[in-house]
XYZ file of C-alpha atoms in Angstrom:
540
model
C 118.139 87.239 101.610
C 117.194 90.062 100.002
C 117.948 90.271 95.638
C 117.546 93.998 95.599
C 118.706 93.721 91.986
C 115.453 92.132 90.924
C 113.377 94.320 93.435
C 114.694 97.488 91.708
C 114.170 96.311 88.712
C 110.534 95.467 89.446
C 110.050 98.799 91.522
C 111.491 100.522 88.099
C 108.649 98.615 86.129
C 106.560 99.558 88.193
C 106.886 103.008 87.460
C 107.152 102.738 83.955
C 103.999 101.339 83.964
C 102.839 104.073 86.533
C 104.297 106.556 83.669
C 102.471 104.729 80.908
C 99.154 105.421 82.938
C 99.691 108.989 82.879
C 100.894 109.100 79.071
C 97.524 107.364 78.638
C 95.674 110.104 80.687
C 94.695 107.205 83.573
C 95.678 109.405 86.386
C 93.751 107.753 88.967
C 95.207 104.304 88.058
C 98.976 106.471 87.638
C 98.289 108.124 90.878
C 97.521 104.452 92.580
C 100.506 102.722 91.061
C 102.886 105.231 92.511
C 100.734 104.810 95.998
C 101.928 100.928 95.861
C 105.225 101.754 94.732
C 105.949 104.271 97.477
C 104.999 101.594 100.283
C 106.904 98.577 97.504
C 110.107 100.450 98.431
C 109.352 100.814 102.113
C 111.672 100.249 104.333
C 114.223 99.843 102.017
C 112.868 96.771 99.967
C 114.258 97.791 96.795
C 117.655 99.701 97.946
C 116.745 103.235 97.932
C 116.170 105.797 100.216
C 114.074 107.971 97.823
C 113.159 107.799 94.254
C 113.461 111.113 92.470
C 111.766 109.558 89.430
C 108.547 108.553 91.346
C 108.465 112.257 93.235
C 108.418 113.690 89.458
C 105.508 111.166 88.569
C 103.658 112.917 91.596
C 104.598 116.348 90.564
C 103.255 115.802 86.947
C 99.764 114.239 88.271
C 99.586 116.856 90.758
C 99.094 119.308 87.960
C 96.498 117.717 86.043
C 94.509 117.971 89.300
C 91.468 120.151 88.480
C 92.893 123.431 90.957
C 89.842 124.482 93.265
C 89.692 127.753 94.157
C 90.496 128.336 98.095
C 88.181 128.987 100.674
C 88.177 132.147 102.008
C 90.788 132.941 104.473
C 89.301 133.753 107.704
C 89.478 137.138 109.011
C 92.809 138.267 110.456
C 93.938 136.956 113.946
C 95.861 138.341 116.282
C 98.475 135.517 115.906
C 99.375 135.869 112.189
C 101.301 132.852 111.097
C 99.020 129.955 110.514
C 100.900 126.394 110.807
C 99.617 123.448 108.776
C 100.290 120.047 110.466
C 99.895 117.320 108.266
C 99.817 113.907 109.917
C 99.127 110.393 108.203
C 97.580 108.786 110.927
C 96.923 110.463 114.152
C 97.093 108.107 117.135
C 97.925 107.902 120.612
C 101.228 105.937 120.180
C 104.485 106.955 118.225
C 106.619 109.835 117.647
C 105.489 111.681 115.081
C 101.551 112.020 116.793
C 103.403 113.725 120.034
C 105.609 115.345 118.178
C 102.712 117.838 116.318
C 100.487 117.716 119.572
C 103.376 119.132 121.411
C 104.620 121.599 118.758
C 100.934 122.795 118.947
C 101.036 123.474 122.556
C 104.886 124.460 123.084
C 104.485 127.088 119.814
C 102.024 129.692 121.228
C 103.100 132.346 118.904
C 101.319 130.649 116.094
C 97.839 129.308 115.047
C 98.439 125.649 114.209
C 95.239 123.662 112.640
C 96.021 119.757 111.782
C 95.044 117.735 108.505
C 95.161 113.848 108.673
C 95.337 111.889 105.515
C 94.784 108.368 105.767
C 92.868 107.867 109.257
C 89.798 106.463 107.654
C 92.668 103.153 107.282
C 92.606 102.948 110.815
C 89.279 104.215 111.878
C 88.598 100.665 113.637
C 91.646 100.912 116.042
C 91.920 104.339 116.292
C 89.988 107.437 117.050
C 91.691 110.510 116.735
C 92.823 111.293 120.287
C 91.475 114.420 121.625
C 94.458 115.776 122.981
C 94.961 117.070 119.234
C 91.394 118.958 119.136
C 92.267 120.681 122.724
C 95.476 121.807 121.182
C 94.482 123.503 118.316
C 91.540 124.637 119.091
C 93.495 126.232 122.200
C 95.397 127.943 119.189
C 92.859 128.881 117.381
C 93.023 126.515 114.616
C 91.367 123.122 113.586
C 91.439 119.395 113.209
C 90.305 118.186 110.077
C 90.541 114.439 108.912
C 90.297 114.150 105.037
C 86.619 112.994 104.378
C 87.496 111.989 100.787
C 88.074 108.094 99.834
C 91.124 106.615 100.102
C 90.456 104.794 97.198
C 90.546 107.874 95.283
C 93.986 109.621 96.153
C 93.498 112.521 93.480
C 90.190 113.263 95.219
C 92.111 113.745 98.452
C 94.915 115.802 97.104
C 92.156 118.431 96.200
C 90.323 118.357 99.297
C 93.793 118.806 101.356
C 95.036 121.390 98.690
C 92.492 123.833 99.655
C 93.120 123.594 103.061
C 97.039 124.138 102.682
C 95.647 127.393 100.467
C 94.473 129.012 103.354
C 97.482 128.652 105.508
C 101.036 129.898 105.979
C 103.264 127.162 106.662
C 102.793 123.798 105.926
C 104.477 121.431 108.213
C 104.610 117.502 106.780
C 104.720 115.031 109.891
C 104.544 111.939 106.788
C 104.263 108.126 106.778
C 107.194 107.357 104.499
C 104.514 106.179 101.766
C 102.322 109.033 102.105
C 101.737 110.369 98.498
C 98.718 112.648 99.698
C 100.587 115.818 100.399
C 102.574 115.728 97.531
C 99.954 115.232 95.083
C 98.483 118.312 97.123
C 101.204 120.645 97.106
C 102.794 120.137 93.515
C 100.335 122.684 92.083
C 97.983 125.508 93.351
C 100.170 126.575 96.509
C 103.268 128.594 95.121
C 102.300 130.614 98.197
C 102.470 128.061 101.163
C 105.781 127.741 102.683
C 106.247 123.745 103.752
C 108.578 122.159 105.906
C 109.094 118.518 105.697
C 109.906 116.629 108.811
C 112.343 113.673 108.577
C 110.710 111.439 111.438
C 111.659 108.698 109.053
C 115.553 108.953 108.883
C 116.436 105.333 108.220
C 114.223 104.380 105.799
C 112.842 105.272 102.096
C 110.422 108.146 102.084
C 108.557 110.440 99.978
C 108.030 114.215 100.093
C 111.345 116.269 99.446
C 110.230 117.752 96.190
C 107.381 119.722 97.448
C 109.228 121.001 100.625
C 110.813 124.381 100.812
C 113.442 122.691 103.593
C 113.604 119.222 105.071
C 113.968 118.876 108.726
C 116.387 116.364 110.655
C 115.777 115.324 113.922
C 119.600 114.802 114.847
C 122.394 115.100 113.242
C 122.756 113.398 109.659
C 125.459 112.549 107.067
C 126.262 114.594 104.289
C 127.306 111.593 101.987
C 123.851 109.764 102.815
C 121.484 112.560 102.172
C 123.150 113.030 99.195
C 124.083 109.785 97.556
C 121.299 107.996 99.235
C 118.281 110.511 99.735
C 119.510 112.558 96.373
C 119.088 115.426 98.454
C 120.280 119.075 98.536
C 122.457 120.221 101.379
C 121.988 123.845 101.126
C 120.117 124.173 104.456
C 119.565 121.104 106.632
C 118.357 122.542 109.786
C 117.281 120.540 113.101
C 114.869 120.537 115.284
C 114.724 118.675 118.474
C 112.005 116.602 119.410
C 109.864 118.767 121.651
C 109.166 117.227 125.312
C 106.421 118.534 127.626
C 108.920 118.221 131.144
C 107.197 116.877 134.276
C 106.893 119.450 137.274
C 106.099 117.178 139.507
C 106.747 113.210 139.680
C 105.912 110.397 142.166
C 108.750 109.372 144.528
C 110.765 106.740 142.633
C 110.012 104.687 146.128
C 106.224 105.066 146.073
C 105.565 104.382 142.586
C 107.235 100.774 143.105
C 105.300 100.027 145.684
C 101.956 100.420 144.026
C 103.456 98.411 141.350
C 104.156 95.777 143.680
C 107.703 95.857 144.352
C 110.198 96.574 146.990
C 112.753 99.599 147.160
C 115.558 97.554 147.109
C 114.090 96.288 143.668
C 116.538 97.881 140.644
C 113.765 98.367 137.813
C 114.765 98.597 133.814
C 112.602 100.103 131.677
C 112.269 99.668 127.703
C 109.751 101.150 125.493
C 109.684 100.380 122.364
C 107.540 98.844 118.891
C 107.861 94.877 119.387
C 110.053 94.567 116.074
C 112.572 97.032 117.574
C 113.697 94.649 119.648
C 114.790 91.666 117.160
C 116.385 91.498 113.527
C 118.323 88.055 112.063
C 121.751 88.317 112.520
C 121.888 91.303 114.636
C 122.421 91.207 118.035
C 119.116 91.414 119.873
C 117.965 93.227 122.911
C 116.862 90.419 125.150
C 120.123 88.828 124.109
C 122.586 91.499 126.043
C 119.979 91.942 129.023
C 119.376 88.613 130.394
C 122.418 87.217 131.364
C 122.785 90.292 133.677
C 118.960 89.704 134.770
C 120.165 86.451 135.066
C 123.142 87.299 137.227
C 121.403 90.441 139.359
C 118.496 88.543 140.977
C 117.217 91.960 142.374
C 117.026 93.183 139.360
C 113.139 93.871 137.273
C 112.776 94.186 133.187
C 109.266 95.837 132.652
C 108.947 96.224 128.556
C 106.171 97.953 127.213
C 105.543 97.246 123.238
C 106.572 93.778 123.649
C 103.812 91.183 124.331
C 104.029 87.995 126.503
C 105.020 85.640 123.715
C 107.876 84.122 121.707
C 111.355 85.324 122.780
C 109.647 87.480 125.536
C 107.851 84.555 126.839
C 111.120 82.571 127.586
C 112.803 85.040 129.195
C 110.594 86.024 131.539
C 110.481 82.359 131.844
C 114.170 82.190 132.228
C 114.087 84.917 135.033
C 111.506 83.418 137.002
C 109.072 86.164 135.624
C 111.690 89.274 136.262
C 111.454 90.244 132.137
C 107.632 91.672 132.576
C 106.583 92.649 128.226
C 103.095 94.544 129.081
C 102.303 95.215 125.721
C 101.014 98.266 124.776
C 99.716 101.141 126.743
C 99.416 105.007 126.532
C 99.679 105.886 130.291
C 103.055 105.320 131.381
C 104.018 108.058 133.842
C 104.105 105.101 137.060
C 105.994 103.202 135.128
C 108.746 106.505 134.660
C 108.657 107.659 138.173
C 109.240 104.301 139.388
C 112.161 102.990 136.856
C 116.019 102.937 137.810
C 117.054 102.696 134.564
C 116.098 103.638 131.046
C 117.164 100.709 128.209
C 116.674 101.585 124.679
C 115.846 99.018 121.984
C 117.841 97.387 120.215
C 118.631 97.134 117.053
C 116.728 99.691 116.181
C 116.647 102.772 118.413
C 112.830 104.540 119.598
C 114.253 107.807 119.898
C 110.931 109.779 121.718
C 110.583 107.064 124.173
C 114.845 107.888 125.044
C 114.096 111.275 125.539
C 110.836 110.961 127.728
C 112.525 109.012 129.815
C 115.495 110.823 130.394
C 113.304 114.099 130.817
C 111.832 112.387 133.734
C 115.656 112.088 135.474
C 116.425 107.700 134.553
C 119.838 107.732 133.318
C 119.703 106.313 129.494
C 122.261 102.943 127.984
C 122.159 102.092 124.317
C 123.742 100.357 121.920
C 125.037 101.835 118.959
C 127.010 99.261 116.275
C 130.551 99.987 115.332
C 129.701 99.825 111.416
C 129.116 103.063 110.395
C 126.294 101.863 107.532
C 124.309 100.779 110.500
C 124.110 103.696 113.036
C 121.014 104.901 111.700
C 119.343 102.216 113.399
C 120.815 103.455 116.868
C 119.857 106.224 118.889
C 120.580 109.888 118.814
C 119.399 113.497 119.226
C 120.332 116.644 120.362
C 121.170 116.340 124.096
C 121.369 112.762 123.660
C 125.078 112.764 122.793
C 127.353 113.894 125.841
C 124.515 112.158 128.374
C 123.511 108.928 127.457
C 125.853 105.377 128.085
C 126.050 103.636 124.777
C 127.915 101.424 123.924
C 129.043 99.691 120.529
C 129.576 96.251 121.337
C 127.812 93.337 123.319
C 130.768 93.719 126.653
C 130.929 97.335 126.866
C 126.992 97.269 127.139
C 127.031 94.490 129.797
C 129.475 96.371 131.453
C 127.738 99.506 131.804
C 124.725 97.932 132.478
C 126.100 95.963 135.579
C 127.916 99.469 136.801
C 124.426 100.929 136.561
C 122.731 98.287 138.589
C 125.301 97.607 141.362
C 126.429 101.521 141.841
C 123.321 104.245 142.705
C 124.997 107.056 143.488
C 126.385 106.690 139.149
C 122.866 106.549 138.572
C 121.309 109.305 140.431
C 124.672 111.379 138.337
C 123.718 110.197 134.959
C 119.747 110.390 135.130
C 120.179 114.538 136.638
C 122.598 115.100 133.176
C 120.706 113.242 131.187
C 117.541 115.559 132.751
C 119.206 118.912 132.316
C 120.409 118.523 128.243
C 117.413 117.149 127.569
C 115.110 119.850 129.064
C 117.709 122.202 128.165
C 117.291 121.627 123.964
C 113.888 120.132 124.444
C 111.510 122.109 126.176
C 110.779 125.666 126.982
C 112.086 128.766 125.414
C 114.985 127.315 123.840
C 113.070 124.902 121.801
C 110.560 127.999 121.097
C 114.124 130.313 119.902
C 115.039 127.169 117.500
C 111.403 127.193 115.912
C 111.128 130.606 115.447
C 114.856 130.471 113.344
C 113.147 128.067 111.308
C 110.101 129.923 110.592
C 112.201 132.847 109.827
C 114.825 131.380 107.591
C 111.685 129.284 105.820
C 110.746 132.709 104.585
C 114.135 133.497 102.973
C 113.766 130.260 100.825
C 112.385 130.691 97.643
C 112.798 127.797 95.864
C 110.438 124.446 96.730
C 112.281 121.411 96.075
C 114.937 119.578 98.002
C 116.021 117.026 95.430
C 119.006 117.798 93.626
C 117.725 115.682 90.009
C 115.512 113.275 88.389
C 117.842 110.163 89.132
C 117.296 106.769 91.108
C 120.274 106.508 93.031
C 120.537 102.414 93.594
C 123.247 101.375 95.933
C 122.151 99.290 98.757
C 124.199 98.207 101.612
C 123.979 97.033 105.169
C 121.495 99.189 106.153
C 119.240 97.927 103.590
C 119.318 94.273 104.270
C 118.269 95.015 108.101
C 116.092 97.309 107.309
C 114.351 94.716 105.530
C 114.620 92.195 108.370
C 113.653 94.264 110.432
C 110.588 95.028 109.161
C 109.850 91.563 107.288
C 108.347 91.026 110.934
C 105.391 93.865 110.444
C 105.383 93.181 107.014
C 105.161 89.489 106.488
C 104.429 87.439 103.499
C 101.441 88.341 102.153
C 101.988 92.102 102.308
C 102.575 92.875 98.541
C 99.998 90.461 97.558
C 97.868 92.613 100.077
C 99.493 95.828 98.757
C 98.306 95.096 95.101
C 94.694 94.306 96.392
C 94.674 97.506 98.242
C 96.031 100.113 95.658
C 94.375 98.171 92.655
C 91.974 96.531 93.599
C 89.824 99.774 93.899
C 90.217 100.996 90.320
C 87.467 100.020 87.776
C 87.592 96.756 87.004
C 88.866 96.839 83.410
C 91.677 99.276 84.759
C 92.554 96.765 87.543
C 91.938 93.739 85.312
C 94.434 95.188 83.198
C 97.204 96.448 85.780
C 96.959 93.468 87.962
C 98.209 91.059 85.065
C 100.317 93.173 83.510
C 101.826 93.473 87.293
C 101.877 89.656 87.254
C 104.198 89.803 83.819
C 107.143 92.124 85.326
C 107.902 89.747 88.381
C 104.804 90.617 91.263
C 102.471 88.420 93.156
C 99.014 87.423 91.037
C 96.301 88.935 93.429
C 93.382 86.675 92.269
C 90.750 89.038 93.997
C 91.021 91.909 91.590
C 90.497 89.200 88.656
C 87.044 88.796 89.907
C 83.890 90.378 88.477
C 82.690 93.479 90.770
C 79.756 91.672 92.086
C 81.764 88.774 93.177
C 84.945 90.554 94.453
C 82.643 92.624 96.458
C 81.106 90.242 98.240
C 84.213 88.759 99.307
C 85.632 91.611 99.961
C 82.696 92.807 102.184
C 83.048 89.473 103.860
C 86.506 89.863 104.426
C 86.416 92.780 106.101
C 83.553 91.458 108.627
C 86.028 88.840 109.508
C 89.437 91.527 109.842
C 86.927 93.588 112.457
C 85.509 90.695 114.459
C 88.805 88.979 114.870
C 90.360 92.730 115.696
C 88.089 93.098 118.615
C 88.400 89.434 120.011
C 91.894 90.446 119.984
C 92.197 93.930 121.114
């Protein structure tokens, strides 16, 4: 269990001694404290949802920044606005990378040009998938990954400050501990209008004070954003997740067979991140699904996130191999055109994955909790709402679930409403109208800054605790050890010699590596990092 009483406390130390830094004119080692701070506090590991305090912090180093002139702006286009994207990692998995390589192609009134912050993390899994080049160059715009060091973050916020100088609109598409863009924006680009888009909802993130407007992707709760987030409610607008709609699909009949089934088979899908699926002492996914696999013998779970291991493991053991976890994959249009029905994760929600699916006709069940601290763990979005089964306890799911499986003709009904909202809000002009409102009212807005003052608001709840389970599975036990090795570990040694103890003294894991001499410590760490990429590709 969780003491978030002693986390804050530490996380508050932790600034002050991020503060000190700057007093002290260390900005580099400021700038890096606030980096491990920022992903301290993720998910919700010290019971806040943002940190007001630590945004200032950014917004003071941001101006001691050395402010490079712009680049030129290129000559005039025929479309006029330019749109910013700003992605921390660009890959070919998760929400927020569709999200701005559909925006790119579904916007055509608009140049849109993309800016990724901390790829070179993930250069050894990833490459940046091209589908983002094709789009904006399509536009007219660019892809440009930040060739700077992430070692040096105030090197970074330059380079990606003159590109934001040259554009219109910024758009922030932001891992929650993304400090980059702030550090960028909090000086030099009074000019730039920027949106910030909440892909994050549910957990702590960092960003508000440089955005003109922050942008929801469903409907939110006054009382959280505001006693929570410490945000302003002036203008909350939303924008649904854009879709790109199938025109033509397999026949549902045809795609089973090449996966090796019959037609009378009745095939669930789920889609989801492998720690969506489980959190201790809430109710888990394969928990409510089972027993009916269990009971419906004609009945197929294909999962794809999940691996063939653990939990998975015995139930597919348990079904005599009918729960089928494929990992991951990109590709999964077969696996759409062939499914029955759609089965979101649970606990926690995967929202895109919901609306792909019901875009492509399956009808949708979820499971949203009763307890009102908890539902932003569970599923919703425009056109979502009057469409999708969901249910709010463990027999009203297994309910719906069997009436799903044992009645077609209430399947085929569900999966064509589910279709038509979702295309409806989604897709196509409409989705085009509800950006184009937003770019207009954006220009209206003259004041940056969607944080209503410079205090910590510490109240955690249920939320926070499963939060916290949750992602204690991604996370594990090593991770702030690894955190403070990261952040640094980087910073000249008597700087890191320094912070690393003095870290030690208000309550945080002694990283031993950053107490080395540089000759030593980079050896290991050299070696270390041949041994993280040969086990990655034995692996892979």
């Amino acid at each position: 269990m969780t003491n978030f009483n002693a986390a804050n406390t530490r996380f508050c130390d932790l600034l002050t001694l991020a503060e000190d830094c700057y007093q002290g004119g260390d900005f580099l080692a400021a700038a890096r404290l606030v980096q491990f701070a920022a992903f301290h506090a993720f998910p919700a590991n010290v019971g806040l949802f943002g940190s007001p305090r630590l945004e200032q912090l950014l917004l003071d180093i941001a101006k001691r920044i050395p402010n490079a002139s712009a680049d030129s702006k290129p000559a005039a286009v025929e479309k006029s606005r330019h749109v910013l994207h700003v992605l921390s990692y660009a890959k070919p998995i998760g929400g927020d990378s569709r999200f701005v390589w559909r925006w790119m192609q579904e916007d055509i009134s608009s140049r849109h040009s993309l800016a990724i912050t901390l790829q070179s993390d993930i250069k050894d899994t990833y490459d940046v998938p091209e589908i983002f080049v094709k789009s904006a160059k399509q536009s007219g715009g660019f892809v440009k990954v930040l060739s700077s060091p992430t070692s040096n973050p105030l090197d970074q916020a330059l380079e990606l400050r003159r590109l934001c100088q040259n554009v219109d609109v910024v758009v922030l598409h932001l891992y929650p501990y993304d400090i980059i863009p702030v550090l960028a924006l909090g000086a030099g680009c009074n000019s730039v209008r920027v949106l910030f888009i909440n892909h994050s909802d549910h957990t702590f993130w960092v960003g508000a004070s440089v955005a003109h407007c922050v942008v929801h992707l469903r409907q939110q709760w006054s009382d959280f954003l505001r006693k929570r987030r410490g945000l302003r409610l002036e203008y909350n607008p939303i924008l649904p997740i854009p879709i790109v709609p199938m025109h033509t699909s397999m026949p549902r009949v045809e795609a089973k067979r090449l996966l090796g089934y019959d037609s009378d088979v009745v095939l669930l899908l789920t889609i989801a991140s492998p720690f969506k699926y489980f959190a201790t002492n809430h109710i888990a996914f394969l928990d409510l699904v089972v027993p009916i696999l269990i009971d419906f013998p004609q009945t197929v779970l294909i999962a794809v996130g999940p691996e063939a291991k653990g939990a998975w493991l015995s139930a597919s053991s348990q079904t005599n191999g009918r729960v089928v976890p494929l990992g991951r994959r990109w590709d999964n249009e077969i696996l759409y055109a062939a499914a029955d029905i759609y089965l979101d994760s649970v606990p926690f929600s995967s929202i895109t994955s919901l609306l792909e699916a019901g875009s492509h006709e399956i009808p949708l069940l979820g499971y949203s909790p009763a307890n009102l601290d908890l539902k932003l763990l569970g599923p919703g979005a425009p056109g979502l709402e009057n469409t999708m089964l969901m249910a709010d306890d463990a027999e009203s799911y297994k309910s719906m679930l069997v009436k799903l499986i044992s009645d077609e003709a209430f399947r085929c009904q569900q999966g064509r409403s589910a279709k038509k909202e979702i295309l409806s809000l989604h897709t196509g002009i409409n989705w085009s109208r509800i950006v184009n409102d937003l770019y207009q009212k954006l220009e209206k807005i003259d004041d940056r800054g969607c944080i209503l003052d410079n205090i910590d608001t510490f109240n955690p709840g249920e939320l926070d605790s499963a939060l916290v389970q949750l992602y204690d599975q991604v996370q594990g036990r090593q991770h702030i050890r690894q955190l403070i090795g990261d952040y640094i570990g980087t910073l000249p040694y008597r700087s890191r010699l320094t912070l690393t103890w003095q870290l030690y003294l208000i309550g945080f894991d002694l990283c031993y590596l950053n107490l080395l001499p540089p000759a030593v410590d980079g050896l290991i760490r050299f070696a270390g990092r041949r041994v993280k990429n040969t086990l990655r590709h034995i692996f892979s």
